[in-house]
PDB file of C-alpha atoms and ligand atoms in Angstrom:
ATOM      1  CA  MET A   1      -6.743  27.422  -1.900  1.00 90.00           C
ATOM      2  CA  SER A   2      -7.418  24.798  -4.590  1.00 95.00           C
ATOM      3  CA  ILE A   3      -9.475  21.764  -3.757  1.00 97.00           C
ATOM      4  CA  LEU A   4      -6.388  19.526  -3.939  1.00 97.00           C
ATOM      5  CA  GLU A   5      -4.575  21.800  -1.499  1.00 97.00           C
ATOM      6  CA  GLN A   6      -7.637  21.593   0.751  1.00 97.00           C
ATOM      7  CA  ILE A   7      -7.538  17.795   0.700  1.00 97.00           C
ATOM      8  CA  LYS A   8      -3.822  17.869   1.445  1.00 96.00           C
ATOM      9  CA  GLU A   9      -4.341  20.318   4.332  1.00 97.00           C
ATOM     10  CA  GLN A  10      -7.145  18.230   5.853  1.00 97.00           C
ATOM     11  CA  VAL A  11      -4.945  15.130   5.795  1.00 94.00           C
ATOM     12  CA  ILE A  12      -2.103  17.097   7.390  1.00 96.00           C
ATOM     13  CA  SER A  13      -4.373  18.413  10.131  1.00 97.00           C
ATOM     14  CA  GLY A  14      -6.025  15.007  10.585  1.00 96.00           C
ATOM     15  CA  ASN A  15      -9.540  16.236   9.909  1.00 97.00           C
ATOM     16  CA  ALA A  16     -11.264  13.105   8.602  1.00 97.00           C
ATOM     17  CA  ASN A  17     -14.697  14.682   7.985  1.00 98.00           C
ATOM     18  CA  LYS A  18     -13.281  17.564   5.980  1.00 98.00           C
ATOM     19  CA  ALA A  19     -10.918  15.243   4.094  1.00 97.00           C
ATOM     20  CA  ARG A  20     -13.964  13.205   3.044  1.00 97.00           C
ATOM     21  CA  GLU A  21     -15.991  16.316   2.122  1.00 98.00           C
ATOM     22  CA  TYR A  22     -13.258  17.838  -0.031  1.00 98.00           C
ATOM     23  CA  THR A  23     -12.523  14.491  -1.675  1.00 97.00           C
ATOM     24  CA  GLU A  24     -16.219  14.176  -2.527  1.00 97.00           C
ATOM     25  CA  SER A  25     -16.196  17.705  -3.961  1.00 97.00           C
ATOM     26  CA  ALA A  26     -13.110  16.905  -6.039  1.00 97.00           C
ATOM     27  CA  VAL A  27     -14.916  13.860  -7.463  1.00 95.00           C
ATOM     28  CA  VAL A  28     -18.002  15.946  -8.240  1.00 96.00           C
ATOM     29  CA  GLU A  29     -15.781  18.511  -9.955  1.00 96.00           C
ATOM     30  CA  GLY A  30     -14.501  15.724 -12.176  1.00 93.00           C
ATOM     31  CA  LEU A  31     -10.854  15.668 -11.081  1.00 92.00           C
ATOM     32  CA  ALA A  32      -8.985  12.494 -12.073  1.00 86.00           C
ATOM     33  CA  VAL A  33      -8.888   9.919  -9.296  1.00 86.00           C
ATOM     34  CA  SER A  34      -5.117   9.574  -9.686  1.00 82.00           C
ATOM     35  CA  THR A  35      -4.743  13.354  -9.232  1.00 88.00           C
ATOM     36  CA  ILE A  36      -6.891  13.347  -6.094  1.00 91.00           C
ATOM     37  CA  LEU A  37      -4.829  10.453  -4.786  1.00 85.00           C
ATOM     38  CA  ASN A  38      -1.344  11.720  -5.632  1.00 82.00           C
ATOM     39  CA  ASP A  39      -1.700  15.497  -5.334  1.00 90.00           C
ATOM     40  CA  GLY A  40      -4.191  15.505  -2.455  1.00 92.00           C
ATOM     41  CA  LEU A  41      -4.206  12.510  -0.154  1.00 89.00           C
ATOM     42  CA  ILE A  42      -0.675  11.145  -0.660  1.00 81.00           C
ATOM     43  CA  ALA A  43       0.782  14.664  -0.818  1.00 87.00           C
ATOM     44  CA  GLY A  44      -0.680  15.350   2.637  1.00 90.00           C
ATOM     45  CA  MET A  45       0.667  12.108   4.038  1.00 83.00           C
ATOM     46  CA  ASN A  46       4.109  12.904   2.636  1.00 80.00           C
ATOM     47  CA  VAL A  47       4.157  16.214   4.505  1.00 89.00           C
ATOM     48  CA  ILE A  48       3.245  14.465   7.742  1.00 87.00           C
ATOM     49  CA  GLY A  49       5.940  11.875   7.006  1.00 77.00           C
ATOM     50  CA  GLY A  50       8.572  14.599   6.772  1.00 81.00           C
ATOM     51  CA  ARG A  51       7.393  16.284   9.967  1.00 89.00           C
ATOM     52  CA  PHE A  52       7.329  12.964  11.815  1.00 78.00           C
ATOM     53  CA  LYS A  53      10.891  12.294  10.700  1.00 75.00           C
ATOM     54  CA  ASN A  54      12.000  15.694  12.017  1.00 86.00           C
ATOM     55  CA  ASN A  55      10.137  15.231  15.297  1.00 89.00           C
ATOM     56  CA  GLN A  56       7.832  18.122  14.474  1.00 95.00           C
ATOM     57  CA  VAL A  57       4.795  15.893  14.994  1.00 91.00           C
ATOM     58  CA  TYR A  58       4.356  12.658  16.934  1.00 87.00           C
ATOM     59  CA  VAL A  59       2.497   9.364  16.596  1.00 77.00           C
ATOM     60  CA  PRO A  60      -1.004  10.692  17.491  1.00 87.00           C
ATOM     61  CA  GLU A  61      -0.818  13.330  14.721  1.00 91.00           C
ATOM     62  CA  VAL A  62       0.416  10.728  12.256  1.00 83.00           C
ATOM     63  CA  LEU A  63      -2.436   8.390  13.207  1.00 83.00           C
ATOM     64  CA  MET A  64      -4.968  11.162  12.763  1.00 92.00           C
ATOM     65  CA  ALA A  65      -3.528  12.025   9.368  1.00 90.00           C
ATOM     66  CA  ALA A  66      -3.625   8.348   8.372  1.00 84.00           C
ATOM     67  CA  ARG A  67      -7.281   8.156   9.437  1.00 90.00           C
ATOM     68  CA  ALA A  68      -8.120  11.279   7.417  1.00 93.00           C
ATOM     69  CA  MET A  69      -6.319   9.813   4.437  1.00 88.00           C
ATOM     70  CA  HIS A  70      -8.252   6.534   4.732  1.00 87.00           C
ATOM     71  CA  THR A  71     -11.527   8.483   4.854  1.00 94.00           C
ATOM     72  CA  GLY A  72     -10.632  10.178   1.577  1.00 93.00           C
ATOM     73  CA  LEU A  73      -9.456   6.891   0.080  1.00 87.00           C
ATOM     74  CA  ALA A  74     -12.830   5.333   0.918  1.00 91.00           C
ATOM     75  CA  VAL A  75     -14.511   7.973  -1.269  1.00 94.00           C
ATOM     76  CA  ILE A  76     -12.402   7.251  -4.349  1.00 89.00           C
ATOM     77  CA  LYS A  77     -11.996   3.497  -3.883  1.00 82.00           C
ATOM     78  CA  PRO A  78     -15.262   2.560  -5.681  1.00 85.00           C
ATOM     79  CA  LEU A  79     -14.216   4.765  -8.593  1.00 84.00           C
ATOM     80  CA  ILE A  80     -10.939   2.962  -8.958  1.00 72.00           C
ATOM     81  CA  ALA A  81     -12.220  -0.525  -8.288  1.00 62.00           C
ATOM     82  CA  GLY A  82     -15.766  -0.297  -9.608  1.00 55.00           C
ATOM     83  CA  ALA A  83     -15.085   0.043 -13.302  1.00 43.00           C
ATOM     84  CA  GLY A  84     -16.402  -3.479 -13.895  1.00 44.00           C
ATOM     85  CA  LEU A  85     -13.087  -4.689 -15.266  1.00 38.00           C
ATOM     86  CA  LYS A  86     -12.605  -8.387 -15.957  1.00 55.00           C
ATOM     87  CA  GLU A  87     -10.552 -10.113 -13.264  1.00 69.00           C
ATOM     88  CA  LYS A  88      -6.971 -10.406 -14.479  1.00 83.00           C
ATOM     89  CA  GLY A  89      -5.646 -12.646 -11.747  1.00 92.00           C
ATOM     90  CA  VAL A  90      -5.391 -13.078  -7.989  1.00 96.00           C
ATOM     91  CA  VAL A  91      -2.887 -11.271  -5.781  1.00 97.00           C
ATOM     92  CA  ALA A  92      -2.507 -11.896  -2.034  1.00 98.00           C
ATOM     93  CA  ILE A  93      -0.723  -9.083  -0.213  1.00 98.00           C
ATOM     94  CA  GLY A  94       0.194  -8.393   3.387  1.00 98.00           C
ATOM     95  CA  THR A  95       2.524  -6.406   5.641  1.00 98.00           C
ATOM     96  CA  VAL A  96       5.130  -8.619   7.315  1.00 98.00           C
ATOM     97  CA  LYS A  97       5.155  -9.806  10.907  1.00 98.00           C
ATOM     98  CA  GLY A  98       6.024  -7.113  13.426  1.00 98.00           C
ATOM     99  CA  ASP A  99       5.031  -4.306  11.077  1.00 98.00           C
ATOM    100  CA  LEU A 100       1.791  -2.357  11.444  1.00 97.00           C
ATOM    101  CA  HIS A 101       2.138   0.048   8.511  1.00 96.00           C
ATOM    102  CA  ASP A 102      -0.639  -0.456   5.979  1.00 93.00           C
ATOM    103  CA  ILE A 103      -1.284   2.826   4.173  1.00 88.00           C
ATOM    104  CA  GLY A 104       1.047   1.996   1.289  1.00 88.00           C
ATOM    105  CA  LYS A 105      -0.158  -1.606   1.103  1.00 93.00           C
ATOM    106  CA  ASN A 106      -3.763  -0.415   0.962  1.00 87.00           C
ATOM    107  CA  LEU A 107      -2.902   1.930  -1.886  1.00 80.00           C
ATOM    108  CA  VAL A 108      -1.286  -0.913  -3.772  1.00 87.00           C
ATOM    109  CA  ILE A 109      -4.461  -2.968  -3.189  1.00 87.00           C
ATOM    110  CA  MET A 110      -6.650  -0.162  -4.501  1.00 75.00           C
ATOM    111  CA  MET A 111      -4.577   0.258  -7.632  1.00 73.00           C
ATOM    112  CA  LEU A 112      -4.440  -3.488  -8.290  1.00 83.00           C
ATOM    113  CA  GLU A 113      -8.196  -3.779  -7.833  1.00 76.00           C
ATOM    114  CA  GLY A 114      -8.612  -0.827 -10.139  1.00 61.00           C
ATOM    115  CA  ALA A 115      -6.497  -2.604 -12.720  1.00 69.00           C
ATOM    116  CA  GLY A 116      -8.787  -5.635 -12.577  1.00 69.00           C
ATOM    117  CA  TYR A 117      -7.095  -7.962 -10.094  1.00 86.00           C
ATOM    118  CA  LYS A 118      -8.847  -9.790  -7.284  1.00 86.00           C
ATOM    119  CA  VAL A 119      -6.843  -8.924  -4.178  1.00 93.00           C
ATOM    120  CA  ILE A 120      -6.747 -10.893  -0.935  1.00 97.00           C
ATOM    121  CA  ASP A 121      -5.707  -8.549   1.886  1.00 97.00           C
ATOM    122  CA  LEU A 122      -3.656 -10.407   4.501  1.00 98.00           C
ATOM    123  CA  GLY A 123      -3.584  -7.351   6.743  1.00 98.00           C
ATOM    124  CA  VAL A 124      -0.680  -6.186   8.886  1.00 98.00           C
ATOM    125  CA  ASP A 125       1.653  -8.133  11.181  1.00 98.00           C
ATOM    126  CA  ALA A 126       1.188 -11.130   8.889  1.00 98.00           C
ATOM    127  CA  PRO A 127       3.383 -14.137   9.732  1.00 97.00           C
ATOM    128  CA  ARG A 128       4.833 -16.369   7.035  1.00 97.00           C
ATOM    129  CA  GLU A 129       2.116 -18.968   7.703  1.00 97.00           C
ATOM    130  CA  LYS A 130      -0.586 -16.506   6.719  1.00 98.00           C
ATOM    131  CA  PHE A 131       0.954 -16.070   3.264  1.00 98.00           C
ATOM    132  CA  LEU A 132       1.201 -19.859   2.884  1.00 98.00           C
ATOM    133  CA  GLN A 133      -2.402 -20.336   3.999  1.00 98.00           C
ATOM    134  CA  ALA A 134      -3.538 -17.775   1.420  1.00 98.00           C
ATOM    135  CA  ILE A 135      -1.820 -19.799  -1.307  1.00 97.00           C
ATOM    136  CA  GLU A 136      -3.794 -22.910  -0.253  1.00 97.00           C
ATOM    137  CA  GLU A 137      -7.099 -21.069  -0.028  1.00 97.00           C
ATOM    138  CA  HIS A 138      -7.022 -18.555  -2.865  1.00 96.00           C
ATOM    139  CA  HIS A 139      -4.444 -19.853  -5.383  1.00 96.00           C
ATOM    140  CA  PRO A 140      -2.944 -16.426  -6.157  1.00 97.00           C
ATOM    141  CA  GLN A 141      -0.571 -15.993  -9.096  1.00 97.00           C
ATOM    142  CA  VAL A 142       1.213 -13.194  -7.243  1.00 98.00           C
ATOM    143  CA  ILE A 143       2.146 -12.624  -3.608  1.00 98.00           C
ATOM    144  CA  GLY A 144       2.838  -9.054  -2.482  1.00 98.00           C
ATOM    145  CA  ILE A 145       4.871  -8.292   0.611  1.00 98.00           C
ATOM    146  CA  SER A 146       5.095  -4.888   2.260  1.00 98.00           C
ATOM    147  CA  ALA A 147       7.499  -3.659   4.968  1.00 98.00           C
ATOM    148  CA  LEU A 148       8.113  -0.134   6.248  1.00 97.00           C
ATOM    149  CA  LEU A 149      10.708  -0.796   8.933  1.00 97.00           C
ATOM    150  CA  THR A 150      14.332  -1.713   8.399  1.00 97.00           C
ATOM    151  CA  THR A 151      13.876  -4.165  11.278  1.00 97.00           C
ATOM    152  CA  THR A 152      10.999  -5.999   9.577  1.00 97.00           C
ATOM    153  CA  MET A 153      12.224  -6.016   5.994  1.00 95.00           C
ATOM    154  CA  THR A 154      14.383  -9.017   6.915  1.00 92.00           C
ATOM    155  CA  GLN A 155      11.124 -10.953   7.360  1.00 94.00           C
ATOM    156  CA  MET A 156      10.573 -10.582   3.632  1.00 97.00           C
ATOM    157  CA  LYS A 157      13.402 -12.968   2.826  1.00 97.00           C
ATOM    158  CA  GLU A 158      11.775 -15.688   4.944  1.00 97.00           C
ATOM    159  CA  VAL A 159       8.387 -15.175   3.336  1.00 97.00           C
ATOM    160  CA  VAL A 160       9.856 -15.256  -0.183  1.00 97.00           C
ATOM    161  CA  ALA A 161      11.715 -18.496   0.579  1.00 97.00           C
ATOM    162  CA  ALA A 162       8.646 -20.124   2.137  1.00 97.00           C
ATOM    163  CA  VAL A 163       6.378 -19.094  -0.741  1.00 97.00           C
ATOM    164  CA  LYS A 164       8.829 -20.327  -3.364  1.00 96.00           C
ATOM    165  CA  ALA A 165       9.259 -23.627  -1.468  1.00 96.00           C
ATOM    166  CA  GLN A 166       5.493 -24.129  -1.397  1.00 94.00           C
ATOM    167  CA  CYS A 167       4.870 -23.154  -5.029  1.00 91.00           C
ATOM    168  CA  GLY A 168       7.720 -22.257  -7.371  1.00 90.00           C
ATOM    169  CA  GLU A 169       5.385 -20.775  -9.975  1.00 94.00           C
ATOM    170  CA  ILE A 170       4.055 -17.982  -7.801  1.00 97.00           C
ATOM    171  CA  ARG A 171       5.602 -14.585  -8.508  1.00 97.00           C
ATOM    172  CA  VAL A 172       6.545 -12.470  -5.503  1.00 98.00           C
ATOM    173  CA  ILE A 173       6.620  -8.678  -5.503  1.00 98.00           C
ATOM    174  CA  VAL A 174       7.938  -6.554  -2.644  1.00 98.00           C
ATOM    175  CA  GLY A 175       7.763  -2.912  -1.662  1.00 98.00           C
ATOM    176  CA  GLY A 176       7.757  -0.362   1.138  1.00 97.00           C
ATOM    177  CA  ALA A 177       9.879   2.702   1.814  1.00 94.00           C
ATOM    178  CA  PRO A 178      13.100   0.951   2.947  1.00 96.00           C
ATOM    179  CA  VAL A 179      13.005  -1.699   0.214  1.00 97.00           C
ATOM    180  CA  THR A 180      15.288  -1.254  -2.809  1.00 97.00           C
ATOM    181  CA  PRO A 181      15.469  -3.091  -6.127  1.00 98.00           C
ATOM    182  CA  LYS A 182      18.844  -4.474  -5.042  1.00 98.00           C
ATOM    183  CA  PHE A 183      17.395  -5.839  -1.789  1.00 98.00           C
ATOM    184  CA  ALA A 184      14.437  -7.295  -3.683  1.00 98.00           C
ATOM    185  CA  SER A 185      16.677  -9.225  -6.032  1.00 97.00           C
ATOM    186  CA  GLU A 186      18.984 -10.339  -3.194  1.00 97.00           C
ATOM    187  CA  ILE A 187      16.082 -11.979  -1.348  1.00 97.00           C
ATOM    188  CA  GLY A 188      14.823 -13.718  -4.479  1.00 97.00           C
ATOM    189  CA  ALA A 189      11.730 -11.605  -5.163  1.00 98.00           C
ATOM    190  CA  ASP A 190      10.555 -11.465  -8.764  1.00 97.00           C
ATOM    191  CA  GLY A 191       9.576  -7.814  -8.709  1.00 97.00           C
ATOM    192  CA  TYR A 192       9.854  -4.516  -6.856  1.00 98.00           C
ATOM    193  CA  ALA A 193       7.849  -1.322  -7.160  1.00 94.00           C
ATOM    194  CA  ALA A 194       8.408   2.064  -5.552  1.00 91.00           C
ATOM    195  CA  ASP A 195       4.750   3.098  -5.687  1.00 82.00           C
ATOM    196  CA  ALA A 196       1.260   1.733  -6.161  1.00 80.00           C
ATOM    197  CA  ALA A 197       0.975   2.526  -9.855  1.00 72.00           C
ATOM    198  CA  SER A 198       4.292   0.814 -10.598  1.00 83.00           C
ATOM    199  CA  ALA A 199       3.115  -2.188  -8.558  1.00 90.00           C
ATOM    200  CA  VAL A 200       0.389  -2.685 -11.170  1.00 87.00           C
ATOM    201  CA  ASP A 201       2.907  -2.412 -14.024  1.00 88.00           C
ATOM    202  CA  VAL A 202       5.206  -4.969 -12.404  1.00 96.00           C
ATOM    203  CA  THR A 203       2.318  -7.371 -11.739  1.00 96.00           C
ATOM    204  CA  ASN A 204       1.118  -7.067 -15.334  1.00 93.00           C
ATOM    205  CA  ARG A 205       4.617  -7.716 -16.613  1.00 96.00           C
ATOM    206  CA  LEU A 206       5.183 -10.772 -14.416  1.00 96.00           C
ATOM    207  CA  LEU A 207       1.882 -12.341 -15.391  1.00 93.00           C
ATOM    208  CA  GLU A 208       2.386 -11.622 -19.089  1.00 89.00           C
ATOM    209  CA  ALA A 209       5.720 -13.390 -18.846  1.00 77.00           C
ATOM    210  CA  THR A 210       4.105 -16.539 -17.411  1.00 71.00           C
ATOM    211  CA  THR A 211       1.217 -16.769 -19.877  1.00 62.00           C
TER     212      THR A 211
HETATM  213  C1  B12 B   1       2.134   6.566   9.009  1.00 66.38           C
HETATM  214  C2  B12 B   1       3.363   6.060   9.744  1.00 66.38           C
HETATM  215  C3  B12 B   1       3.142   5.327  10.912  1.00 66.38           C
HETATM  216  C4  B12 B   1       1.755   4.967  11.438  1.00 66.38           C
HETATM  217  C5  B12 B   1       1.228   3.790  10.620  1.00 66.38           C
HETATM  218  C6  B12 B   1      -0.283   3.895  10.358  1.00 66.38           C
HETATM  219  C7  B12 B   1      -0.728   2.897   9.334  1.00 66.38           C
HETATM  220  N1  B12 B   1      -1.958   2.471   9.498  1.00 66.38           N
HETATM  221  O1  B12 B   1      -0.005   2.517   8.402  1.00 66.38           O
HETATM  222  C8  B12 B   1       2.069   4.600  12.936  1.00 66.38           C
HETATM  223  C9  B12 B   1       1.971   5.838  13.808  1.00 66.38           C
HETATM  224  C10 B12 B   1       1.251   3.482  13.533  1.00 66.38           C
HETATM  225  C11 B12 B   1       3.560   4.258  12.843  1.00 66.38           C
HETATM  226  C12 B12 B   1       4.196   3.526  13.790  1.00 66.38           C
HETATM  227  C13 B12 B   1       5.567   3.300  13.794  1.00 66.38           C
HETATM  228  N2  B12 B   1       6.470   3.818  12.925  1.00 66.38           N
HETATM  229 CO1  B12 B   1       5.957   4.657  11.249  1.00 66.38          CO
HETATM  230  N3  B12 B   1       5.743   5.868   9.829  1.00 66.38           N
HETATM  231  C14 B12 B   1       4.673   6.330   9.265  1.00 66.38           C
HETATM  232  C15 B12 B   1       5.103   7.303   8.125  1.00 66.38           C
HETATM  233  C16 B12 B   1       5.005   8.721   8.670  1.00 66.38           C
HETATM  234  C17 B12 B   1       4.339   7.237   6.823  1.00 66.38           C
HETATM  235  C18 B12 B   1       4.256   5.844   6.203  1.00 66.38           C
HETATM  236  C19 B12 B   1       3.239   5.920   5.099  1.00 66.38           C
HETATM  237  O2  B12 B   1       2.093   5.535   5.289  1.00 66.38           O
HETATM  238  N4  B12 B   1       3.665   6.488   3.956  1.00 66.38           N
HETATM  239  C20 B12 B   1       2.758   6.744   2.826  1.00 66.38           C
HETATM  240  C21 B12 B   1       2.670   5.514   1.931  1.00 66.38           C
HETATM  241  C22 B12 B   1       1.751   5.857   0.742  1.00 66.38           C
HETATM  242  O3  B12 B   1       3.956   5.201   1.417  1.00 66.38           O
HETATM  243  P1  B12 B   1       4.638   3.756   1.572  1.00 66.38           P
HETATM  244  O4  B12 B   1       4.160   3.074   2.785  1.00 66.38           O
HETATM  245  O5  B12 B   1       6.092   3.858   1.330  1.00 66.38           O
HETATM  246  O6  B12 B   1       3.986   2.890   0.350  1.00 66.38           O
HETATM  247  C23 B12 B   1       4.235   3.145  -1.018  1.00 66.38           C
HETATM  248  C24 B12 B   1       5.456   2.393  -1.580  1.00 66.38           C
HETATM  249  O7  B12 B   1       6.444   2.127  -0.617  1.00 66.38           O
HETATM  250  C25 B12 B   1       4.890   1.170  -2.230  1.00 66.38           C
HETATM  251  N5  B12 B   1       4.619  -0.031  -1.441  1.00 66.38           N
HETATM  252  C26 B12 B   1       4.303  -0.180  -0.152  1.00 66.38           C
HETATM  253  N6  B12 B   1       4.057  -1.462   0.150  1.00 66.38           N
HETATM  254  C27 B12 B   1       4.220  -2.166  -0.979  1.00 66.38           C
HETATM  255  C28 B12 B   1       4.098  -3.530  -1.228  1.00 66.38           C
HETATM  256  C29 B12 B   1       4.330  -4.003  -2.510  1.00 66.38           C
HETATM  257  C30 B12 B   1       4.181  -5.457  -2.774  1.00 66.38           C
HETATM  258  C31 B12 B   1       4.713  -3.104  -3.537  1.00 66.38           C
HETATM  259  C32 B12 B   1       5.016  -3.630  -4.880  1.00 66.38           C
HETATM  260  C33 B12 B   1       4.826  -1.728  -3.295  1.00 66.38           C
HETATM  261  C34 B12 B   1       4.580  -1.278  -2.010  1.00 66.38           C
HETATM  262  O8  B12 B   1       3.651   1.644  -2.736  1.00 66.38           O
HETATM  263  C35 B12 B   1       3.064   2.519  -1.761  1.00 66.38           C
HETATM  264  C36 B12 B   1       2.117   3.470  -2.427  1.00 66.38           C
HETATM  265  O9  B12 B   1       2.746   4.376  -3.282  1.00 66.38           O
HETATM  266  C37 B12 B   1       6.594   6.862   7.887  1.00 66.38           C
HETATM  267  C38 B12 B   1       7.515   7.957   7.316  1.00 66.38           C
HETATM  268  C39 B12 B   1       7.655   7.868   5.814  1.00 66.38           C
HETATM  269  N7  B12 B   1       7.804   9.007   5.218  1.00 66.38           N
HETATM  270  O10 B12 B   1       7.630   6.807   5.224  1.00 66.38           O
HETATM  271  C40 B12 B   1       6.989   6.381   9.277  1.00 66.38           C
HETATM  272  C41 B12 B   1       8.081   5.321   9.435  1.00 66.38           C
HETATM  273  C42 B12 B   1       7.929   4.204   8.400  1.00 66.38           C
HETATM  274  N8  B12 B   1       7.808   4.787  10.758  1.00 66.38           N
HETATM  275  C43 B12 B   1       8.880   4.571  11.453  1.00 66.38           C
HETATM  276  C44 B12 B   1       8.924   4.092  12.778  1.00 66.38           C
HETATM  277  C45 B12 B   1      10.266   4.029  13.448  1.00 66.38           C
HETATM  278  C46 B12 B   1       7.737   3.678  13.428  1.00 66.38           C
HETATM  279  C47 B12 B   1       7.629   3.128  14.851  1.00 66.38           C
HETATM  280  C48 B12 B   1       8.720   2.117  15.257  1.00 66.38           C
HETATM  281  C49 B12 B   1       7.591   4.359  15.765  1.00 66.38           C
HETATM  282  C50 B12 B   1       7.648   4.089  17.247  1.00 66.38           C
HETATM  283  N9  B12 B   1       8.742   4.491  17.807  1.00 66.38           N
HETATM  284  O11 B12 B   1       6.734   3.514  17.788  1.00 66.38           O
HETATM  285  C51 B12 B   1       6.232   2.485  14.847  1.00 66.38           C
HETATM  286  C52 B12 B   1       6.285   0.991  14.430  1.00 66.38           C
HETATM  287  C53 B12 B   1       4.969   0.288  14.563  1.00 66.38           C
HETATM  288  C54 B12 B   1       5.040  -1.069  13.902  1.00 66.38           C
HETATM  289  N10 B12 B   1       5.323  -2.116  14.654  1.00 66.38           N
HETATM  290  O12 B12 B   1       4.876  -1.153  12.696  1.00 66.38           O
HETATM  291  C55 B12 B   1      10.137   4.891  10.655  1.00 66.38           C
HETATM  292  C56 B12 B   1      10.863   3.663  10.143  1.00 66.38           C
HETATM  293  C57 B12 B   1      12.383   3.810  10.232  1.00 66.38           C
HETATM  294  C58 B12 B   1      13.052   2.627   9.698  1.00 66.38           C
HETATM  295  N11 B12 B   1      13.905   2.857   8.717  1.00 66.38           N
HETATM  296  O13 B12 B   1      12.866   1.515  10.104  1.00 66.38           O
HETATM  297  C59 B12 B   1       9.573   5.855   9.558  1.00 66.38           C
HETATM  298  C60 B12 B   1      10.363   5.824   8.231  1.00 66.38           C
HETATM  299  C61 B12 B   1       9.604   7.281  10.161  1.00 66.38           C
HETATM  300  C62 B12 B   1      11.003   7.781  10.463  1.00 66.38           C
HETATM  301  N12 B12 B   1      11.669   8.433   9.542  1.00 66.38           N
HETATM  302  O14 B12 B   1      11.509   7.591  11.526  1.00 66.38           O
HETATM  303  N13 B12 B   1       4.109   4.797  11.731  1.00 66.38           N
END
């Protein structure tokens, strides 16, 4: 089994120690960080996602897989973020109120940091007020909003409206599995991305357009 398949398997089986070990080995072997991320860690999480959907595994297995994935992410995070890139801008990002999913948001954070942005993590279950407070404190150019539940994606509209009312110049990007480009434009967001790498592209584009 290749090292990427090993990483994937360890995430699927929720073995955090092994996921870390194999991720470390992959780094030592010189595999690209994006390959380790996409073909190892995320690939494993996608398998668990499918099984969860089909009721083949339940919440405890998913939590264990998420923990194993985070352990692997911790290994590669300094490689993505530690390239000493000049700060491009400030992005504040959180998962909306009522929603505890943060794996995708954390990936977006890692990729943005890797691309040279300072990122303020507003965590999960973040009410509208938390986004507004972050604007006061950190003066971000971009606000990112994540939602993974169809029941919580409606919160995004409220956050977008509140952010725009507080500061019309701030660009808002949204994402999460149930979010679509159509929904994003309907709620007045400036950008949408289907994955973490595209989130960086969209952020770059929005900031280029304002400068
Ligand atoms: C892991 C997981 C959990 C974990 C979360 C652990 C954690 N720390 O995040 C736990 C077990 C806690 C959980 C709980 C629940 N979950 Co859940 N969960 C998942 C699962 C399997 C994977 C999600 C994930 O991490 N995907 C991997 C990441 C990398 O992908 P992603 O989140 O989509 O993020 C990418 C993009 O969307 C984008 N992106 C994400 N955010 C943002 C933000 C911005 C600004 C941008 C630009 C881009 C962007 O970039 C990311 C990176 O590429 C999904 C199934 C699935 N396949 O999506 C269900 C799923 C999301 N969960 C679901 C449900 C129903 C629940 C529960 C209600 C279950 C229950 N009955 O208790 C609870 C709700 C808890 C709550 N209040 O939030 C449903 C949602 C259905 C729906 N349409 O609403 C799903 C789809 C499963 C299913 N098919 O039934 N869950």
